[in-house]
Amino acid sequence: MQQNMCSVAEVEKLIHDGHVLLVAGEEGLLSKLPAGKWLGGTIPYFVAPGQGGTVSQEQVFVTDLSALAASVTVAVYDQNTLGKVYTDAEGSGLSFIIVPAASPAHASFALNAPNYKDFGCRPLIGWVSGVHLNDLGKVTPKVFDGTTGTLYAQEAVVMHVTLSAGKSVDVGIVNLFEQGDGDILTFTADGFVTTDVMVNGVKENFADYITRNQLDTKLPLVADYYGALVNISFQSVEPGGEVKLYAPVFSGIRYKLARPVSNYAEAFGAQLLKNSPNSKSLAFSCNCIPNYLY
């Protein structure tokens, strides 16, 4: 097993048998798991093998890293110490990070990671823990250090993995979106929340611009980040007020709304096959919440 939906009882057995695991699921389910070699984050949305998109509050999603991992160490970082995450990984072959959504650590990593010492010199991958969308603003996302059973709401938790002999890893992004032909959008400040936007150099209220032009906010903003196309998805638009985003925009970067996609699932599948033709070599994958929703 590499990635699959499991019951709490099934995960308990894997932990007791010494497996190295990443676990995603509801807080109440993760809280039932015994201490062991695992890292967990709250979220109830999954793209499950054989099931496709699913939401579950009874099962958890498990990635079994045992075939890759010779040994693991788990470290906790707050917004002030997260800059050491790459240097701390020295000697390991791969690190997994889970960051609680809307936490100080989330903001620090999203805005400052390219400035961290040794940024990108070692593979680091993971997800932002969240909650059911009906619970936004009511329930706090969490991360679990499974080695101690401690949960965190403000800090990032990282599992540094020393790879087994003969194993190597590569990290990639599957993105079906490209920039459309519309206006060039720039911002004067970095952040997850913005009020104003520069449209082809002219300042406007971003929410009013979106409403007036009837932009489809299911499509993300897309920018070229030094050779990689990166999406910034919309969380909410308040008419005349703020626009909230799932990831930050950066000043000095030129964004455009994505080109429409006629068949989302078909296009995503084609990109996945193009980027990962040998599915048997995949050890871990994660999606952004809009990919689940749409």
GROMACS .gro file of C-alpha atoms in nm:
model
  294
    1MET     CA    1   0.000   0.000   0.000
    2GLN     CA    2   0.120   0.350  -0.078
    3GLN     CA    3  -0.184   0.582  -0.064
    4ASN     CA    4  -0.530   0.465   0.039
    5MET     CA    5  -0.838   0.529   0.253
    6CYS     CA    6  -0.825   0.341   0.584
    7SER     CA    7  -1.024   0.296   0.901
    8VAL     CA    8  -0.877   0.409   1.232
    9ALA     CA    9  -0.831   0.043   1.330
   10GLU     CA   10  -0.634  -0.030   1.013
   11VAL     CA   11  -0.405   0.267   1.075
   12GLU     CA   12  -0.354   0.165   1.438
   13LYS     CA   13  -0.224  -0.173   1.321
   14LEU     CA   14   0.014  -0.011   1.072
   15ILE     CA   15   0.150   0.219   1.342
   16HIS     CA   16   0.195  -0.069   1.589
   17ASP     CA   17   0.376  -0.264   1.314
   18GLY     CA   18   0.627   0.023   1.279
   19HIS     CA   19   0.517   0.169   0.945
   20VAL     CA   20   0.616   0.526   0.853
   21LEU     CA   21   0.295   0.710   0.766
   22LEU     CA   22   0.144   1.039   0.655
   23VAL     CA   23  -0.218   1.062   0.766
   24ALA     CA   24  -0.490   1.309   0.666
   25GLY     CA   25  -0.834   1.317   0.824
   26GLU     CA   26  -1.071   1.475   1.070
   27GLU     CA   27  -0.922   1.591   1.401
   28GLY     CA   28  -1.136   1.350   1.604
   29LEU     CA   29  -1.006   1.053   1.404
   30LEU     CA   30  -0.640   1.155   1.418
   31SER     CA   31  -0.671   1.206   1.794
   32LYS     CA   32  -0.751   0.836   1.833
   33LEU     CA   33  -0.425   0.717   1.676
   34PRO     CA   34  -0.144   0.587   1.900
   35ALA     CA   35   0.205   0.736   1.904
   36GLY     CA   36   0.440   0.610   1.636
   37LYS     CA   37   0.624   0.708   1.322
   38TRP     CA   38   0.356   0.922   1.162
   39LEU     CA   39   0.274   1.281   1.071
   40GLY     CA   40  -0.084   1.399   1.032
   41GLY     CA   41  -0.291   1.694   0.922
   42THR     CA   42  -0.661   1.771   0.940
   43ILE     CA   43  -0.874   1.773   0.622
   44PRO     CA   44  -1.180   1.567   0.517
   45TYR     CA   45  -1.137   1.597   0.136
   46PHE     CA   46  -0.953   1.334  -0.065
   47VAL     CA   47  -0.892   1.201  -0.413
   48ALA     CA   48  -0.893   0.832  -0.331
   49PRO     CA   49  -0.770   0.538  -0.543
   50GLY     CA   50  -1.067   0.376  -0.715
   51GLN     CA   51  -1.310   0.630  -0.566
   52GLY     CA   52  -1.212   0.966  -0.707
   53GLY     CA   53  -1.312   1.276  -0.514
   54THR     CA   54  -1.458   1.190  -0.176
   55VAL     CA   55  -1.528   1.354   0.158
   56SER     CA   56  -1.507   1.134   0.465
   57GLN     CA   57  -1.551   1.191   0.836
   58GLU     CA   58  -1.520   0.819   0.914
   59GLN     CA   59  -1.197   0.722   0.736
   60VAL     CA   60  -0.851   0.875   0.699
   61PHE     CA   61  -0.620   0.897   0.397
   62VAL     CA   62  -0.287   0.723   0.450
   63THR     CA   63   0.044   0.739   0.265
   64ASP     CA   64   0.277   0.456   0.363
   65LEU     CA   65   0.642   0.565   0.328
   66SER     CA   66   0.794   0.253   0.481
   67ALA     CA   67   0.952   0.134   0.157
   68LEU     CA   68   1.130   0.469   0.118
   69ALA     CA   69   1.230   0.552   0.474
   70ALA     CA   70   1.535   0.413   0.649
   71SER     CA   71   1.471   0.647   0.943
   72VAL     CA   72   1.272   0.961   1.026
   73THR     CA   73   1.292   1.255   1.263
   74VAL     CA   74   1.009   1.498   1.335
   75ALA     CA   75   1.064   1.867   1.408
   76VAL     CA   76   0.824   2.148   1.501
   77TYR     CA   77   0.873   2.501   1.364
   78ASP     CA   78   0.702   2.827   1.451
   79GLN     CA   79   0.694   3.132   1.226
   80ASN     CA   80   1.034   3.246   1.356
   81THR     CA   81   1.222   2.917   1.322
   82LEU     CA   82   1.071   2.787   0.997
   83GLY     CA   83   1.355   2.946   0.802
   84LYS     CA   84   1.578   2.657   0.918
   85VAL     CA   85   1.366   2.387   0.756
   86TYR     CA   86   1.601   2.332   0.461
   87THR     CA   87   1.925   2.349   0.660
   88ASP     CA   88   1.781   2.110   0.922
   89ALA     CA   89   1.712   1.863   0.641
   90GLU     CA   90   2.082   1.819   0.568
   91GLY     CA   91   2.162   1.449   0.550
   92SER     CA   92   1.803   1.348   0.477
   93GLY     CA   93   1.678   1.274   0.129
   94LEU     CA   94   1.325   1.408   0.160
   95SER     CA   95   1.112   1.612   0.400
   96PHE     CA   96   0.734   1.633   0.444
   97ILE     CA   97   0.576   1.947   0.586
   98ILE     CA   98   0.221   2.010   0.709
   99VAL     CA   99   0.119   2.365   0.794
  100PRO     CA  100  -0.215   2.467   0.950
  101ALA     CA  101  -0.415   2.696   0.721
  102ALA     CA  102  -0.429   3.064   0.823
  103SER     CA  103  -0.167   3.013   1.097
  104PRO     CA  104   0.139   3.236   1.150
  105ALA     CA  105   0.356   2.952   1.018
  106HIS     CA  106   0.142   2.930   0.704
  107ALA     CA  107   0.181   3.302   0.635
  108SER     CA  108   0.554   3.289   0.706
  109PHE     CA  109   0.619   2.996   0.475
  110ALA     CA  110   0.397   3.119   0.191
  111LEU     CA  111   0.547   3.468   0.191
  112ASN     CA  112   0.909   3.403   0.287
  113ALA     CA  113   1.013   3.051   0.182
  114PRO     CA  114   1.212   3.163  -0.126
  115ASN     CA  115   1.430   3.365   0.110
  116TYR     CA  116   1.504   3.074   0.345
  117LYS     CA  117   1.863   2.956   0.358
  118ASP     CA  118   1.926   2.669   0.114
  119PHE     CA  119   1.575   2.710  -0.031
  120GLY     CA  120   1.497   2.433  -0.278
  121CYS     CA  121   1.824   2.249  -0.230
  122ARG     CA  122   1.645   1.941  -0.092
  123PRO     CA  123   1.302   1.796  -0.174
  124LEU     CA  124   1.031   1.936   0.057
  125ILE     CA  125   0.666   1.855  -0.008
  126GLY     CA  126   0.344   1.853   0.190
  127TRP     CA  127   0.008   2.014   0.239
  128VAL     CA  128  -0.178   2.286   0.423
  129SER     CA  129  -0.409   2.126   0.679
  130GLY     CA  130  -0.767   2.249   0.676
  131VAL     CA  131  -1.124   2.182   0.781
  132HIS     CA  132  -1.458   2.111   0.618
  133LEU     CA  133  -1.552   2.423   0.422
  134ASN     CA  134  -1.872   2.450   0.629
  135ASP     CA  135  -1.647   2.494   0.934
  136LEU     CA  136  -1.427   2.774   0.797
  137GLY     CA  137  -1.379   3.032   1.071
  138LYS     CA  138  -1.533   2.799   1.331
  139VAL     CA  139  -1.280   2.515   1.362
  140THR     CA  140  -0.901   2.554   1.364
  141PRO     CA  141  -0.690   2.335   1.133
  142LYS     CA  142  -0.438   2.116   1.316
  143VAL     CA  143  -0.114   1.925   1.259
  144PHE     CA  144  -0.021   1.612   1.458
  145ASP     CA  145   0.329   1.505   1.557
  146GLY     CA  146   0.252   1.135   1.569
  147THR     CA  147   0.578   1.053   1.745
  148THR     CA  148   0.451   1.229   2.058
  149GLY     CA  149   0.076   1.254   1.996
  150THR     CA  150   0.097   1.635   2.023
  151LEU     CA  151  -0.124   1.852   1.803
  152TYR     CA  152  -0.042   2.203   1.685
  153ALA     CA  153  -0.259   2.486   1.551
  154GLN     CA  154   0.001   2.760   1.500
  155GLU     CA  155   0.317   2.571   1.403
  156ALA     CA  156   0.440   2.366   1.107
  157VAL     CA  157   0.546   2.007   1.169
  158VAL     CA  158   0.806   1.844   0.945
  159MET     CA  159   0.912   1.483   0.901
  160HIS     CA  160   1.272   1.459   0.774
  161VAL     CA  161   1.321   1.124   0.600
  162THR     CA  162   1.651   0.944   0.548
  163LEU     CA  163   1.599   0.736   0.237
  164SER     CA  164   1.658   0.364   0.217
  165ALA     CA  165   1.958   0.247   0.017
  166GLY     CA  166   1.903   0.267  -0.357
  167LYS     CA  167   1.613   0.512  -0.331
  168SER     CA  168   1.601   0.864  -0.476
  169VAL     CA  169   1.316   1.111  -0.511
  170ASP     CA  170   1.198   1.391  -0.737
  171VAL     CA  171   0.923   1.647  -0.671
  172GLY     CA  172   0.703   1.797  -0.942
  173ILE     CA  173   0.389   2.002  -0.999
  174VAL     CA  174   0.098   1.900  -1.219
  175ASN     CA  175  -0.079   2.214  -1.343
  176LEU     CA  176  -0.346   2.206  -1.613
  177PHE     CA  177  -0.380   2.586  -1.621
  178GLU     CA  178  -0.204   2.848  -1.830
  179GLN     CA  179  -0.245   3.223  -1.851
  180GLY     CA  180  -0.541   3.348  -2.049
  181ASP     CA  181  -0.554   3.643  -2.288
  182GLY     CA  182  -0.706   3.892  -2.044
  183ASP     CA  183  -0.573   4.189  -1.850
  184ILE     CA  184  -0.237   4.198  -1.677
  185LEU     CA  185  -0.297   4.214  -1.301
  186THR     CA  186  -0.034   4.328  -1.052
  187PHE     CA  187  -0.044   4.404  -0.681
  188THR     CA  188   0.131   4.659  -0.465
  189ALA     CA  189   0.169   4.434  -0.158
  190ASP     CA  190   0.225   4.066  -0.081
  191GLY     CA  191  -0.054   3.877   0.093
  192PHE     CA  192  -0.350   3.639   0.107
  193VAL     CA  193  -0.601   3.927   0.121
  194THR     CA  194  -0.611   4.220  -0.121
  195THR     CA  195  -0.837   4.517  -0.180
  196ASP     CA  196  -0.680   4.691  -0.477
  197VAL     CA  197  -0.535   4.563  -0.803
  198MET     CA  198  -0.347   4.732  -1.085
  199VAL     CA  199  -0.525   4.642  -1.410
  200ASN     CA  200  -0.285   4.707  -1.697
  201GLY     CA  201  -0.127   4.965  -1.466
  202VAL     CA  202  -0.454   5.132  -1.356
  203LYS     CA  203  -0.563   5.099  -0.991
  204GLU     CA  204  -0.906   4.946  -0.922
  205ASN     CA  205  -1.093   4.774  -0.641
  206PHE     CA  206  -1.023   4.409  -0.712
  207ALA     CA  207  -1.364   4.279  -0.600
  208ASP     CA  208  -1.546   4.536  -0.815
  209TYR     CA  209  -1.324   4.448  -1.111
  210ILE     CA  210  -1.408   4.078  -1.071
  211THR     CA  211  -1.782   4.149  -1.040
  212ARG     CA  212  -1.803   4.400  -1.325
  213ASN     CA  213  -1.619   4.171  -1.566
  214GLN     CA  214  -1.807   3.861  -1.446
  215LEU     CA  215  -1.481   3.673  -1.399
  216ASP     CA  216  -1.513   3.303  -1.325
  217THR     CA  217  -1.338   3.267  -0.989
  218LYS     CA  218  -1.330   2.891  -1.031
  219LEU     CA  219  -1.036   2.976  -1.256
  220PRO     CA  220  -0.721   3.079  -1.066
  221LEU     CA  221  -0.481   3.362  -1.126
  222VAL     CA  222  -0.171   3.225  -1.299
  223ALA     CA  223   0.181   3.366  -1.290
  224ASP     CA  224   0.521   3.255  -1.412
  225TYR     CA  225   0.734   3.214  -1.097
  226TYR     CA  226   1.082   3.189  -1.246
  227GLY     CA  227   0.991   2.918  -1.495
  228ALA     CA  228   0.706   2.742  -1.315
  229LEU     CA  229   0.340   2.829  -1.371
  230VAL     CA  230   0.181   2.875  -1.028
  231ASN     CA  231  -0.190   2.913  -0.949
  232ILE     CA  232  -0.345   3.150  -0.695
  233SER     CA  233  -0.700   3.031  -0.626
  234PHE     CA  234  -0.985   3.248  -0.503
  235GLN     CA  235  -1.139   3.177  -0.163
  236SER     CA  236  -1.400   3.456  -0.146
  237VAL     CA  237  -1.493   3.789  -0.302
  238GLU     CA  238  -1.668   4.058  -0.100
  239PRO     CA  239  -1.833   4.313  -0.335
  240GLY     CA  240  -1.665   4.650  -0.287
  241GLY     CA  241  -1.435   4.501  -0.025
  242GLU     CA  242  -1.168   4.236   0.006
  243VAL     CA  243  -1.070   3.940  -0.206
  244LYS     CA  244  -0.939   3.643  -0.007
  245LEU     CA  245  -0.705   3.393  -0.172
  246TYR     CA  246  -0.584   3.044  -0.090
  247ALA     CA  247  -0.224   3.150  -0.155
  248PRO     CA  248  -0.054   3.488  -0.149
  249VAL     CA  249   0.002   3.720  -0.442
  250PHE     CA  250   0.335   3.899  -0.466
  251SER     CA  251   0.413   4.254  -0.571
  252GLY     CA  252   0.608   4.281  -0.893
  253ILE     CA  253   0.462   3.960  -1.039
  254ARG     CA  254   0.236   3.977  -1.346
  255TYR     CA  255  -0.080   3.768  -1.306
  256LYS     CA  256  -0.355   3.678  -1.551
  257LEU     CA  257  -0.678   3.486  -1.505
  258ALA     CA  258  -0.635   3.129  -1.628
  259ARG     CA  259  -0.754   3.021  -1.970
  260PRO     CA  260  -1.086   2.828  -1.938
  261VAL     CA  261  -1.067   2.449  -1.943
  262SER     CA  262  -1.346   2.268  -2.130
  263ASN     CA  263  -1.316   1.934  -1.947
  264TYR     CA  264  -1.145   1.971  -1.611
  265ALA     CA  265  -1.104   1.602  -1.526
  266GLU     CA  266  -0.985   1.509  -1.875
  267ALA     CA  267  -0.729   1.792  -1.884
  268PHE     CA  268  -0.603   1.709  -1.535
  269GLY     CA  269  -0.566   1.342  -1.625
  270ALA     CA  270  -0.371   1.430  -1.939
  271GLN     CA  271  -0.133   1.653  -1.745
  272LEU     CA  272  -0.086   1.385  -1.480
  273LEU     CA  273   0.004   1.126  -1.744
  274LYS     CA  274   0.242   1.371  -1.913
  275ASN     CA  275   0.424   1.456  -1.589
  276SER     CA  276   0.414   1.109  -1.430
  277PRO     CA  277   0.397   0.843  -1.703
  278ASN     CA  278   0.506   0.569  -1.461
  279SER     CA  279   0.238   0.578  -1.192
  280LYS     CA  280   0.403   0.289  -1.006
  281SER     CA  281   0.690   0.520  -0.912
  282LEU     CA  282   0.461   0.768  -0.734
  283ALA     CA  283   0.508   0.765  -0.357
  284PHE     CA  284   0.300   1.068  -0.259
  285SER     CA  285   0.065   1.320  -0.415
  286CYS     CA  286  -0.164   1.593  -0.286
  287ASN     CA  287  -0.417   1.832  -0.438
  288CYS     CA  288  -0.535   2.184  -0.371
  289ILE     CA  289  -0.893   2.215  -0.250
  290PRO     CA  290  -1.024   2.369  -0.578
  291ASN     CA  291  -0.910   2.055  -0.764
  292TYR     CA  292  -1.139   1.857  -0.534
  293LEU     CA  293  -1.427   2.104  -0.568
  294TYR     CA  294  -1.419   2.133  -0.946
   0.00000   0.00000   0.00000
